[in-house]
Short mmCIF file of C-alpha atoms and ligand atoms in Angstrom, two decimals:
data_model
loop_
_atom_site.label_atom_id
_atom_site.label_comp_id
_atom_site.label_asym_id
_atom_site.label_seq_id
_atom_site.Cartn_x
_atom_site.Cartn_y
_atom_site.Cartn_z
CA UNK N 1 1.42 -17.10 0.00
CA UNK N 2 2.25 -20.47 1.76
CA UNK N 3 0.07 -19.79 4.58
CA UNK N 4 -2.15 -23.07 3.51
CA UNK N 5 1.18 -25.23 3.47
CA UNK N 6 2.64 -23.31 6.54
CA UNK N 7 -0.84 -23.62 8.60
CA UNK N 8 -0.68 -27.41 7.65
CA UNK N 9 2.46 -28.23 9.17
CA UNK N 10 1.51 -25.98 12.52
CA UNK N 11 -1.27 -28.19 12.86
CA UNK N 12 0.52 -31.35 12.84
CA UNK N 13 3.11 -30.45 15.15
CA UNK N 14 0.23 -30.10 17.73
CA UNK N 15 0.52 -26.01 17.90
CA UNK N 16 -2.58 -24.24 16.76
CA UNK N 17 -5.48 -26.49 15.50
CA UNK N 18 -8.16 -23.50 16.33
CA UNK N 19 -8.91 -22.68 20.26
CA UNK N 20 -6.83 -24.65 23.00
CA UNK N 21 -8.89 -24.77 26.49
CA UNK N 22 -6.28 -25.19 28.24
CA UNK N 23 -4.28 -21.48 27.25
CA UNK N 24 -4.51 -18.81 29.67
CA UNK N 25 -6.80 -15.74 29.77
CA UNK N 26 -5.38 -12.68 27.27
CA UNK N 27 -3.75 -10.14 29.35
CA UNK N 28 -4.71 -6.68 28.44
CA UNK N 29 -1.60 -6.43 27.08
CA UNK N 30 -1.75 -5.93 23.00
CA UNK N 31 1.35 -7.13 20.69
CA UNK N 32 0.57 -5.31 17.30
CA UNK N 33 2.77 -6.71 14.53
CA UNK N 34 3.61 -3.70 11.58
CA UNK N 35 6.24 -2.53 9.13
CA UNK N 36 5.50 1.47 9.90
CA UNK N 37 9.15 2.64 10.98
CA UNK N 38 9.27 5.07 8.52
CA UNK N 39 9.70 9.03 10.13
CA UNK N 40 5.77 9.61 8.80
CA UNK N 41 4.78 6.13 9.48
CA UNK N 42 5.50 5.67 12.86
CA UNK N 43 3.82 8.80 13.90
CA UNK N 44 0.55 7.65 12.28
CA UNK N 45 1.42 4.15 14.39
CA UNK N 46 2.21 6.36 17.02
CA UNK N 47 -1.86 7.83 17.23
CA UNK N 48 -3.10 4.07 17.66
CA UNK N 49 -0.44 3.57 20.19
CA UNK N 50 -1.32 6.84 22.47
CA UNK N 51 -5.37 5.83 22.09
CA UNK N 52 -4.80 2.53 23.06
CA UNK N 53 -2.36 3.73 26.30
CA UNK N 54 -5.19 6.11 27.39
CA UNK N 55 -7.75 3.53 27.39
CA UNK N 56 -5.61 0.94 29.70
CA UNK N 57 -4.18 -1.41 27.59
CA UNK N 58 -0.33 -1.88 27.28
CA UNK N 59 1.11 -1.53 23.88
CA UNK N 60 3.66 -4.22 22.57
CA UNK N 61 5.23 -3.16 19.30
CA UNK N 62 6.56 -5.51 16.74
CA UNK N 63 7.80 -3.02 14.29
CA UNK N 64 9.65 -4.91 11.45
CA UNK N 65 11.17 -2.53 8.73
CA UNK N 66 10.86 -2.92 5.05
CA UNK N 67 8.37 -1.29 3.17
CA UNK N 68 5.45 -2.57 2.03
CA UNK N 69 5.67 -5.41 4.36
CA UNK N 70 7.66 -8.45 2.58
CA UNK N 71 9.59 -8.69 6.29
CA UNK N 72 6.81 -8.45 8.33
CA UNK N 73 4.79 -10.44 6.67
CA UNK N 74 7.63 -13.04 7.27
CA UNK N 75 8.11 -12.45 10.98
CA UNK N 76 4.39 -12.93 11.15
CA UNK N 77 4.28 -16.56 9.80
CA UNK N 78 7.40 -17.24 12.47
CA UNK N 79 5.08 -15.68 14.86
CA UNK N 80 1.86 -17.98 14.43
CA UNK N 81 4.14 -21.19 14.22
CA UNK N 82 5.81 -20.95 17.23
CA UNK N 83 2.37 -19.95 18.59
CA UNK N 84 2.97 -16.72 19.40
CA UNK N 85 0.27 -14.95 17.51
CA UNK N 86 0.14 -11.17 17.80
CA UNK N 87 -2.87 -9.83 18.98
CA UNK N 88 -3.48 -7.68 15.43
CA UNK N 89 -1.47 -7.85 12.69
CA UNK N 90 -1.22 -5.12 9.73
CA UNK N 91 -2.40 -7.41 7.21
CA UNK N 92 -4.44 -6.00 3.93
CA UNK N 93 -6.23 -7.52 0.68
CA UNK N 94 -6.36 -10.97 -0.65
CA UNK N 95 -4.13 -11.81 2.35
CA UNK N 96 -6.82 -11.44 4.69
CA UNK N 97 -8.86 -14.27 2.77
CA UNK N 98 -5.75 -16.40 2.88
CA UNK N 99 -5.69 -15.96 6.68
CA UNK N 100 -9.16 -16.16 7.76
CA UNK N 101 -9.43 -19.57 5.85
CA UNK N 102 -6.72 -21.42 8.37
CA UNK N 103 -9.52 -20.54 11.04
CA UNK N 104 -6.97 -18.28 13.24
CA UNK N 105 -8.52 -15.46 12.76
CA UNK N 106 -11.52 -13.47 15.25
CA UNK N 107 -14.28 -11.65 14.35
CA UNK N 108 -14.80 -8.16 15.39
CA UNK N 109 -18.43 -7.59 14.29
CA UNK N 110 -19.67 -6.44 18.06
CA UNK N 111 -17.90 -2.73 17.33
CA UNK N 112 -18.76 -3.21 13.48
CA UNK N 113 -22.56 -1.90 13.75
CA UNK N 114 -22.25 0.77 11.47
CA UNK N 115 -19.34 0.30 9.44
CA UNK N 116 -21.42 -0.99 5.92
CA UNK N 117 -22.56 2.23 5.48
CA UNK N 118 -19.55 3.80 6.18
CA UNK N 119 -16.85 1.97 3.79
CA UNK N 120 -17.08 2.22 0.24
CA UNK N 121 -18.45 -1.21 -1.09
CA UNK N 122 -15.27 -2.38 -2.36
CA UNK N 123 -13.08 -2.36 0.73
CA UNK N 124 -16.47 -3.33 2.90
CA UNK N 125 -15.98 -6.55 1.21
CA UNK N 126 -12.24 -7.19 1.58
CA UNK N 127 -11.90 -6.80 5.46
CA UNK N 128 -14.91 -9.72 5.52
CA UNK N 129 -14.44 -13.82 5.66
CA UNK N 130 -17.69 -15.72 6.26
CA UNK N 131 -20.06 -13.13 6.31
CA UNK N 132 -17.75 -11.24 9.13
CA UNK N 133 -15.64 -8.80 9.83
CA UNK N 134 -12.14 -9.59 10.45
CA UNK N 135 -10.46 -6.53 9.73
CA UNK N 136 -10.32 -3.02 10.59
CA UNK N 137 -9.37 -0.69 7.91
CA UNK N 138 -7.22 2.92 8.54
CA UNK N 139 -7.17 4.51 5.41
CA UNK N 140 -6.92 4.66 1.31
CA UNK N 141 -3.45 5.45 -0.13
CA UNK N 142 -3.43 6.47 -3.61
CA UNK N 143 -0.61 4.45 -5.41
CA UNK N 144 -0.46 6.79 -8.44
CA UNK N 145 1.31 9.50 -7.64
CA UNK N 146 4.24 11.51 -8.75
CA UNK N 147 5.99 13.69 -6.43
CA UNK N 148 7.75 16.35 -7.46
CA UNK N 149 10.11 19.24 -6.12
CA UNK N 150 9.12 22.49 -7.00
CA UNK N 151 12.33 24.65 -6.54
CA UNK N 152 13.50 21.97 -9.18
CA UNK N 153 11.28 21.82 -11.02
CA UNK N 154 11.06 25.65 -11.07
CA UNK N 155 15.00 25.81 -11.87
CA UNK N 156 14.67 23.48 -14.71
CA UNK N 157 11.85 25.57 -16.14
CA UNK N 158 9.47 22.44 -16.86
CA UNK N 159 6.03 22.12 -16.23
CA UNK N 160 4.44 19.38 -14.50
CA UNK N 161 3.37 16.37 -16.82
CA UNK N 162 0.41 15.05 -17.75
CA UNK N 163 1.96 12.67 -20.31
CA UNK N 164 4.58 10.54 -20.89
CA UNK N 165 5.97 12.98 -23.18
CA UNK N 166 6.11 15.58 -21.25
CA UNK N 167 8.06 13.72 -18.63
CA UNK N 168 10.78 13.06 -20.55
CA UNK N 169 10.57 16.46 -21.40
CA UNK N 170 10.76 17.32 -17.81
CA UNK N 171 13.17 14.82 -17.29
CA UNK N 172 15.55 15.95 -19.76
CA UNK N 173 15.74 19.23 -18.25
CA UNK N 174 16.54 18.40 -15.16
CA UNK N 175 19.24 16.67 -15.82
CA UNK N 176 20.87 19.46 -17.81
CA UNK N 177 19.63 21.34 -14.99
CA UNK N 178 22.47 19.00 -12.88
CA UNK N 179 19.41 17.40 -11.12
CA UNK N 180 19.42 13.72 -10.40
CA UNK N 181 15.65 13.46 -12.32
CA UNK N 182 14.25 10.70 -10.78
CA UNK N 183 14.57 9.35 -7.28
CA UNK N 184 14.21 5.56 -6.87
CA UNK N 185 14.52 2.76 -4.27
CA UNK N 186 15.58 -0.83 -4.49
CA UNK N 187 13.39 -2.95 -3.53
CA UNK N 188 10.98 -5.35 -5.68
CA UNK N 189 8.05 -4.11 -4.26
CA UNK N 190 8.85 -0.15 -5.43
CA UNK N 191 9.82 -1.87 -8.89
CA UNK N 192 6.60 -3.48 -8.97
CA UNK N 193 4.88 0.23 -8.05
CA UNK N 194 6.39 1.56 -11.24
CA UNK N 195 5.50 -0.74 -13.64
CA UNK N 196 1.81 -0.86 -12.55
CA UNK N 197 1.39 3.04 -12.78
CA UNK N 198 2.78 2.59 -16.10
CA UNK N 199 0.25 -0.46 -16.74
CA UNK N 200 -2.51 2.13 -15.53
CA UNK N 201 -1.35 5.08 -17.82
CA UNK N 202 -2.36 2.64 -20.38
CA UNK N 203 -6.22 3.07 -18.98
CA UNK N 204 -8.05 1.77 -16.09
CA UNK N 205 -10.04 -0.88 -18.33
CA UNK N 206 -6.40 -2.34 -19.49
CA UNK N 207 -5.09 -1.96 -15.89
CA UNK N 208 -8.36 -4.46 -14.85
CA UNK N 209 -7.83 -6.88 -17.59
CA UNK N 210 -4.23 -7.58 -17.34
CA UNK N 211 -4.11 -7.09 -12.90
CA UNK N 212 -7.27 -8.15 -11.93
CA UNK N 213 -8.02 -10.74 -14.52
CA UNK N 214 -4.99 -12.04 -15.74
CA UNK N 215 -6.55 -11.40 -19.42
CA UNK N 216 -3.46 -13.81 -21.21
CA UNK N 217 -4.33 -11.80 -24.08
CA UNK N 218 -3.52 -8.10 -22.41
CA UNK N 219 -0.88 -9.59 -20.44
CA UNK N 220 0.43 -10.64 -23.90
CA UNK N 221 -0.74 -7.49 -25.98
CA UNK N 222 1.72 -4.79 -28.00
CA UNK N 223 0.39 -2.60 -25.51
CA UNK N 224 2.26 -4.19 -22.60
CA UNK N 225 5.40 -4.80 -24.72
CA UNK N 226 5.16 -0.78 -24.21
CA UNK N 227 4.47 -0.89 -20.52
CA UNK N 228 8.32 -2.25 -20.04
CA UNK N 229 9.64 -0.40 -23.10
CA UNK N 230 8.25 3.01 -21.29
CA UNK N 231 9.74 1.64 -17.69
CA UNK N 232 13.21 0.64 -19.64
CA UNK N 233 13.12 4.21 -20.75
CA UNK N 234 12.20 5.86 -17.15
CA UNK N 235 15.36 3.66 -15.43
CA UNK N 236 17.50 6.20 -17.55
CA UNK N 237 16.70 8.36 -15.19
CA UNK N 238 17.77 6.26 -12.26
CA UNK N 239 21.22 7.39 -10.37
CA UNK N 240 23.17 4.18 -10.24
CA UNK N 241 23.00 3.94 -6.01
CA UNK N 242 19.92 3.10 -5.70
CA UNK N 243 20.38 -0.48 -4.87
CA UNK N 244 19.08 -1.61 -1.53
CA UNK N 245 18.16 2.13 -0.89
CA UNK N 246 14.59 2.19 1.49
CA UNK N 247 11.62 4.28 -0.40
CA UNK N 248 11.88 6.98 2.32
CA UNK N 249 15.15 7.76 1.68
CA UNK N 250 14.87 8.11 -2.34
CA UNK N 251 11.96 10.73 -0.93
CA UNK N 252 14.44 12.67 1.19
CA UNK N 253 16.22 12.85 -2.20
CA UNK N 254 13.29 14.74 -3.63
CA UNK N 255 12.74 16.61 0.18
CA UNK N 256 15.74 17.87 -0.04
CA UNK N 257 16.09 18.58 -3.72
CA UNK N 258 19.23 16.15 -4.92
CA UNK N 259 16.57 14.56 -7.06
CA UNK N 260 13.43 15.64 -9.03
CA UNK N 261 10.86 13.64 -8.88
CA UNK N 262 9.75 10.36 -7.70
CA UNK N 263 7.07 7.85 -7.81
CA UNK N 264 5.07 6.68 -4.85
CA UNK N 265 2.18 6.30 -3.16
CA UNK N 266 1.11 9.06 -0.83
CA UNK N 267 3.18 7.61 2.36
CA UNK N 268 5.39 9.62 1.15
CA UNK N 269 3.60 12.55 2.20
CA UNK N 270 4.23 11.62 5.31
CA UNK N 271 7.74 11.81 5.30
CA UNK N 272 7.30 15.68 3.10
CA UNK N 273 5.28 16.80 6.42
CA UNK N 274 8.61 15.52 8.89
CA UNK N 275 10.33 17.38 7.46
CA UNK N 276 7.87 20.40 7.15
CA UNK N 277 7.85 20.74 3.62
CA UNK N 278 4.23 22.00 2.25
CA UNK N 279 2.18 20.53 -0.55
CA UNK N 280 2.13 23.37 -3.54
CA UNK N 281 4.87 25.16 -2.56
CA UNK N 282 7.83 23.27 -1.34
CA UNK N 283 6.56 20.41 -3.29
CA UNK N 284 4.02 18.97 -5.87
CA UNK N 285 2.11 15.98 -5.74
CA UNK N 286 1.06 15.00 -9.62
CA UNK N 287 -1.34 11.99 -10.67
CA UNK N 288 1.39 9.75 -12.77
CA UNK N 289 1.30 10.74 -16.53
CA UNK N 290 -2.02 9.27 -18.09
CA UNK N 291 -2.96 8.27 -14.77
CA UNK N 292 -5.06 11.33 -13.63
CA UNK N 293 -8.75 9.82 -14.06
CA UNK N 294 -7.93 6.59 -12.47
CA UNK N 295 -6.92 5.63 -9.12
CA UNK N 296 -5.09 2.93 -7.30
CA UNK N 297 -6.20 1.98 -3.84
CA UNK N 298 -4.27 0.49 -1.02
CA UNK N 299 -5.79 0.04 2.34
CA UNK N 300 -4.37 -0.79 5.20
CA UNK N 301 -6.00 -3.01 7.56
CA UNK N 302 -5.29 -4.55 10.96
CA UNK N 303 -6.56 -8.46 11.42
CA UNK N 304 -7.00 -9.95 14.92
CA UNK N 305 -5.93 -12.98 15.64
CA UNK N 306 -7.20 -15.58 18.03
CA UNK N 307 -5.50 -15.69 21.30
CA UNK N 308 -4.84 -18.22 23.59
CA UNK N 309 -7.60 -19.59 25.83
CA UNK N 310 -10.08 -17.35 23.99
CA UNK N 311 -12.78 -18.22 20.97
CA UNK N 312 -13.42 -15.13 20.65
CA UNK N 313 -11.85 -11.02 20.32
CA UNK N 314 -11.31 -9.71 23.69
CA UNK N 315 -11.64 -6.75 24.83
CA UNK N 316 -8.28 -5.29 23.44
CA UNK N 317 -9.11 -6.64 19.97
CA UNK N 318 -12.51 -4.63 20.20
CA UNK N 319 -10.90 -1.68 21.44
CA UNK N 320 -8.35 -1.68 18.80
CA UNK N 321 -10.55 -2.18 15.81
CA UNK N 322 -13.12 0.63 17.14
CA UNK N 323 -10.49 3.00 17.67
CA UNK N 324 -9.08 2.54 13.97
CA UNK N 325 -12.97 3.24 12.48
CA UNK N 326 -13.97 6.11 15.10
CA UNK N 327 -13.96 9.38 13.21
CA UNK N 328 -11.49 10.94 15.38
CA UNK N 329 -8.77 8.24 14.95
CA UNK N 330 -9.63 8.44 11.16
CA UNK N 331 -8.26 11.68 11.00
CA UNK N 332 -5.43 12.05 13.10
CA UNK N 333 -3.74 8.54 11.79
CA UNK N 334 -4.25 9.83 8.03
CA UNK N 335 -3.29 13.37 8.84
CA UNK N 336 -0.05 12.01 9.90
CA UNK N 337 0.50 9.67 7.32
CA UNK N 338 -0.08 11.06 3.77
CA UNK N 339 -3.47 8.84 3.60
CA UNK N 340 -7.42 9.81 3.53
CA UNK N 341 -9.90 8.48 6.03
CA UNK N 342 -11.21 5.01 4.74
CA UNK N 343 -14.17 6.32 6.76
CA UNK N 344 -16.72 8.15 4.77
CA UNK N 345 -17.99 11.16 5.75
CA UNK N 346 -14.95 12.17 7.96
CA UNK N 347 -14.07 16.58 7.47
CA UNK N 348 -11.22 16.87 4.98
CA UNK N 349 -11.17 20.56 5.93
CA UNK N 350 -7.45 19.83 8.36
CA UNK N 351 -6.18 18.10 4.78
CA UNK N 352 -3.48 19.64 2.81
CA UNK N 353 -4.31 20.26 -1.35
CA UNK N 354 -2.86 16.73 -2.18
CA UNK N 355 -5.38 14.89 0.03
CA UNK N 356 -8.04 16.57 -1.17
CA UNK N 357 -7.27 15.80 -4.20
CA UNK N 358 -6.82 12.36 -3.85
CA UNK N 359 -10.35 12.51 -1.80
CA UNK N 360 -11.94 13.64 -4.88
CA UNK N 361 -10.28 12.04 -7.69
CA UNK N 362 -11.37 8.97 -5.66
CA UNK N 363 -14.78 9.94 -5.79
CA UNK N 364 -14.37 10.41 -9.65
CA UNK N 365 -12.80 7.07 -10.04
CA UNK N 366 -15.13 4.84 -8.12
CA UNK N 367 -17.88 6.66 -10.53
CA UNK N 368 -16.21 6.00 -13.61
CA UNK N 369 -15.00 2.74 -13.08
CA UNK N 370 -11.38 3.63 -12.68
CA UNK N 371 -10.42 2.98 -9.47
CA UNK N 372 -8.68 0.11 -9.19
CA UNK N 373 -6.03 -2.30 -6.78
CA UNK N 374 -2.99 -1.72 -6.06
CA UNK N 375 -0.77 -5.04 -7.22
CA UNK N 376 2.31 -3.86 -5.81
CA UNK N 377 0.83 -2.86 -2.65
CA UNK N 378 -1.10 -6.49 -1.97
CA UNK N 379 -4.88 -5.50 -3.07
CA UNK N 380 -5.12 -7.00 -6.21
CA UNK N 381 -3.83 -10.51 -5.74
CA UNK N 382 -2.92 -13.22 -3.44
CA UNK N 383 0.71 -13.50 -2.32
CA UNK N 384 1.55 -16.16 -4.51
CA UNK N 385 0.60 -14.85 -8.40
CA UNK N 386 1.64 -10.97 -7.21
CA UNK N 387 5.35 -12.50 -5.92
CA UNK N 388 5.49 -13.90 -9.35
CA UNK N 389 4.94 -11.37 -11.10
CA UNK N 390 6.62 -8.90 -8.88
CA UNK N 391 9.75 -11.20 -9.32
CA UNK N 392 9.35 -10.78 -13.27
CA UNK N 393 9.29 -6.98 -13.17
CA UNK N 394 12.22 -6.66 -11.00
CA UNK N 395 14.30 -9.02 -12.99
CA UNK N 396 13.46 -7.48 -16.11
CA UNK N 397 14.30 -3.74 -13.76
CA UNK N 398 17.43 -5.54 -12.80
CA UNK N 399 18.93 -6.92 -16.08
CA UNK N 400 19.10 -5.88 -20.15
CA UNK N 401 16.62 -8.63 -20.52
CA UNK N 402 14.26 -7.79 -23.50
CA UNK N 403 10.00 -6.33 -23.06
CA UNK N 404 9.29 -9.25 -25.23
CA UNK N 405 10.27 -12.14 -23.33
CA UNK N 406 9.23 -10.09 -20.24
CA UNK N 407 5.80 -10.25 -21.43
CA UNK N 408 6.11 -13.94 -21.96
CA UNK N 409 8.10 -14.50 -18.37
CA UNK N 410 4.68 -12.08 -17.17
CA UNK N 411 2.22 -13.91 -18.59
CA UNK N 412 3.11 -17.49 -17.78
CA UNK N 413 3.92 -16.16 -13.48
CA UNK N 414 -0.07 -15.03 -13.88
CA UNK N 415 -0.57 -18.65 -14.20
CA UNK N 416 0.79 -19.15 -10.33
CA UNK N 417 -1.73 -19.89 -7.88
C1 GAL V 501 2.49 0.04 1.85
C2 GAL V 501 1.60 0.32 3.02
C3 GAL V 501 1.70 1.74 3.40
C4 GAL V 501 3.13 2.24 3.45
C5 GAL V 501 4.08 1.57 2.46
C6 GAL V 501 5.55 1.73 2.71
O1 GAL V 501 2.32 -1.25 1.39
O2 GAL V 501 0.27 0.05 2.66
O3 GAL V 501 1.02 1.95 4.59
O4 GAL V 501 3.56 2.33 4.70
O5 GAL V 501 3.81 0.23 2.27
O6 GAL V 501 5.96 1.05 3.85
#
C-alpha cells in the first residue's frame, strides 16, 4: 500500500501532521467508511447502524461497492488527504499496521478491558499498534469454502467432494446434467480466493511457507506448478460471462440453481439466508477439496481515526468499538452475515449447521496448526506484496499464459515490499 508515500505528501501540503488545535469539537455525528452493499452485507452493517441510532449518535454511511474492499480502500486514502477522515473505517490485517504507523490513528483501549481474554491470540495481536488497541474486530469468515446446490447436485447424482478428484467428478456431471458447474466472478480479488484454497489443499504447512513466508523455494516448488495447473483445470468450468460479474451475483447463480457450485468465503451465506435458502437442504456448504483440516481466517475490523480538534477517541469512537465486541452485537452482526462471533465464548446455539461447523473446524485448526490468513482477503500481507501477487494470479486467470512462468512471475512479485 502507498499509504507511507500518500501520508508523506498530506503532510507537506500542511493537511494532517497528527492533531490540529485549532479543528473543531467532533459532533456526535459518526461517518463509517465500508464496502458491505451486498443484500447479506448490508443487513449485518445494518445491526451496527440501528445500535448506534438507539444510543444517540447519527449514522453517516460511506458505503463504497466492490467486494473485498479494493474501492473503498481507495475512497479512503481520498478521504484522509483532503482531510476528511471518517470517523471508523472497515480496515483489517497488515493494513492496520500500515495505518497506525502514519500516527492518524486513536486508540480505543478505555472499552478494551476485557477483550485479551476474549480474542483468540492471533487476531488479539493484529487489531494492536504500540501496545494498543486500534481496532475493533466483528467476526471470523472462513475463506475455504465450497458452496454447493443441493437440488443440483442431487440431479446430477454426485456426491460432495472431498478431493480434487472427486470434483471433477462432480463437475463433469453437472455439466452433462446441463448445469453451468461452477459459478465465478470477475474480479482479481475472487481470482486470488481460488488460487489460495487451491495453495491450501496442498496442506496448511505449504500454505504458511509459500503465503506467510514467501519461502522462494515453495513459491518455486513442482508443487505450486500444480497449484495453477489444478486452477487452469477448474476455469473449464467457468461460463464465459463472468467478466466484471460481482461475487454475489455468481452466488445467486448457485441460489437459484443456474450454476453448481461456487467458491467463497462464508459472506456468501449471507446472501443464501436473503433469499431464505437453508444450509443442508436447499444448499451445502463443503470445506474446499483437501482443505477440510485447515482453515483460512478473515476478520473484519473497524479502525478509528483521529478527528479534528481531538487527540484522542471520542465518545462515538468508544461507543462504536464496544458495540462491535459486546456479546449481543457479536451475534446478531454474524447471524446476518454468514460469519462467527470473533468473540469467544458467544452461544452458537441461533447458528445454522455451516457456522457451526466453521466454529469448530476453527477450533481444530488453531490446535493443529492449520489455521491460517487469508491472502486474498488482506490478512496475510501488506497491500503492496498481496497486489502483486494478486495481479500475477489474475493475469495468469486471464490469459493462456503457462504455470511455469507463473511461478516465476509469483515468485519474483513476493519480492515487492
Ligand atoms: C471480504 C470481507 C467480507 C466480505 C467480502 C465481500 O474481504 O472481509 O466481509 O464482505 O469481502 O465483500
Amino acid at each position: 500500500m502507498k499509504v507511507r508515500k500518500l501520508m508523506g505528501a498530506l503532510c507537506a501540503a500542511g493537511l494532517l501532521c497528527g492533531a490540529t488545535a485549532s479543528a473543531v469539537q467532533a459532533a456526535e455525528a459518526v461517518s463509517v467508511l465500508h464496502w458491505w452493499t451486498s443484500g447479506g452485507e448490508s443487513k449485518a452493517v445494518g445491526v451496527l447502524k440501528d445500535d448506534m441510532t438507539k444510543q444517540g449518535y447519527t449514522w453517516k454511511d460511506f458505503a463504497v461497492a466492490g467486494g473485498a474492499g479494493a474501492a473503498a480502500m481507495t475512497a479512503l486514502k481520498t478521504q484522509v488527504i483532503s482531510g476528511n477522515a471518517p470517523t471508523a473505517a472497515q480496515i483489517k490485517g497488515p493494513l492496520i499496521q500500515e495505518w497506525a504507523e502514519q500516527g492518524v490513528l486513536v486508540p480505543i483501549d478505555s472499552v478494551a478491558g476485557d477483550w485479551k481474554k476474549n480474542l483468540p491470540p492471533e487476531i488479539d495481536k493484529i487489531i494492536h499498534a504500540d501496545g494498543k488497541y486500534v481496532a475493533a474486530p466483528f467476526s471470523v469468515h472462513r475463506v475455504n469454502w465450497l458452496y454447493i446446490n443441493k437440488a443440483a447436485l442431487d440431479k446430477a447424482g454426485g456426491k460432495v467432494p472431498t478431493t480434487w478428484a472427486e470434483f471433477f467428478q462432480v463437475a463433469d456431471k453437472m455439466k452433462a446434467a446441463g448445469i453451468q458447474p461452477v459459478a465465478m466472478g470477475g474480479q482479481p480479488w475472487q481470482d486470488l480466493t481460488l488460487w489460495e484454497d487451491v495453495v491450501l489443499s496442498e496442506g496448511a504447512d505449504f500454505y504458511k511457507k509459500a503465503i506467510v513466508d514467501l519461502d522462494q523455494k515453495t513459491l518455486t516448488s513442482d508443487k505450486m506448478v500444480q497449484v495453477f495447473d489444478t486452477v487452469r483445470k477448474i476455469q473449464g468450468y467457468f461460463d464465459n460471462g463472468r467478466t466484471g460479474r460481482d461475487w454475489n451475483l455468481a452466488t445467486a447463480m448457485v441460489i437459484n440453481g443456474k450454476a453448481g457450485m461456487q467458491f467463497m468465503g462464508d459472506w456468501a451465506k449471507g446472501e443464501f439466508a436473503g433469499a431464505n435458502k437453508k444450509a443442508g437442504t436447499d444448499y451445502i456448504c463443503a470445506a474446499v477439496p483437501g482443505t477440510e483440516k485447515s482453515y483460512t481466517f478473515n476478520v473484519d475490523s473497524f479502525v478509528f481515526f483521529q478527528q479534528k480538534g481531538q487527540k484522542a477517541a471520542t465518545p462515538g469512537q468508544l461507543a462504536l468499538a464496544k458495540t462491535i465486541m459486546s456479546p449481543e452485537f457479536q451475534e446478531q452482526f454474524s447471524l446476518n452475515k454468514g460469519s462467527i462471533p470473533v468473540r469467544l465464548g458467544v452461544k452458537m446455539d441461533k447458528f445454522d449447521d455451516c457456522a457451526k461447523k466453521s466454529y469448530s473446524d476453527e477450533q481444530t485448526a488453531i490446535k493443529s496448526g492449520g489455521y491460517v490468513p487469508s491472502l486474498a482477503h488482506g490478512m496475510a500481507q501488506g497491500d503492496a506484496t498481496a497486489g502483486a501477487m494478486t495481479d500475477v494470479v489474475t493475469k495468469f486467470m486471464n490469459s493462456s499464459q503457462d504455470s511455469k512462468s507463473a511461478v516465476a512471475a509469483l515468485a519474483n512479485a513476493a519480492k515487492t515490499k
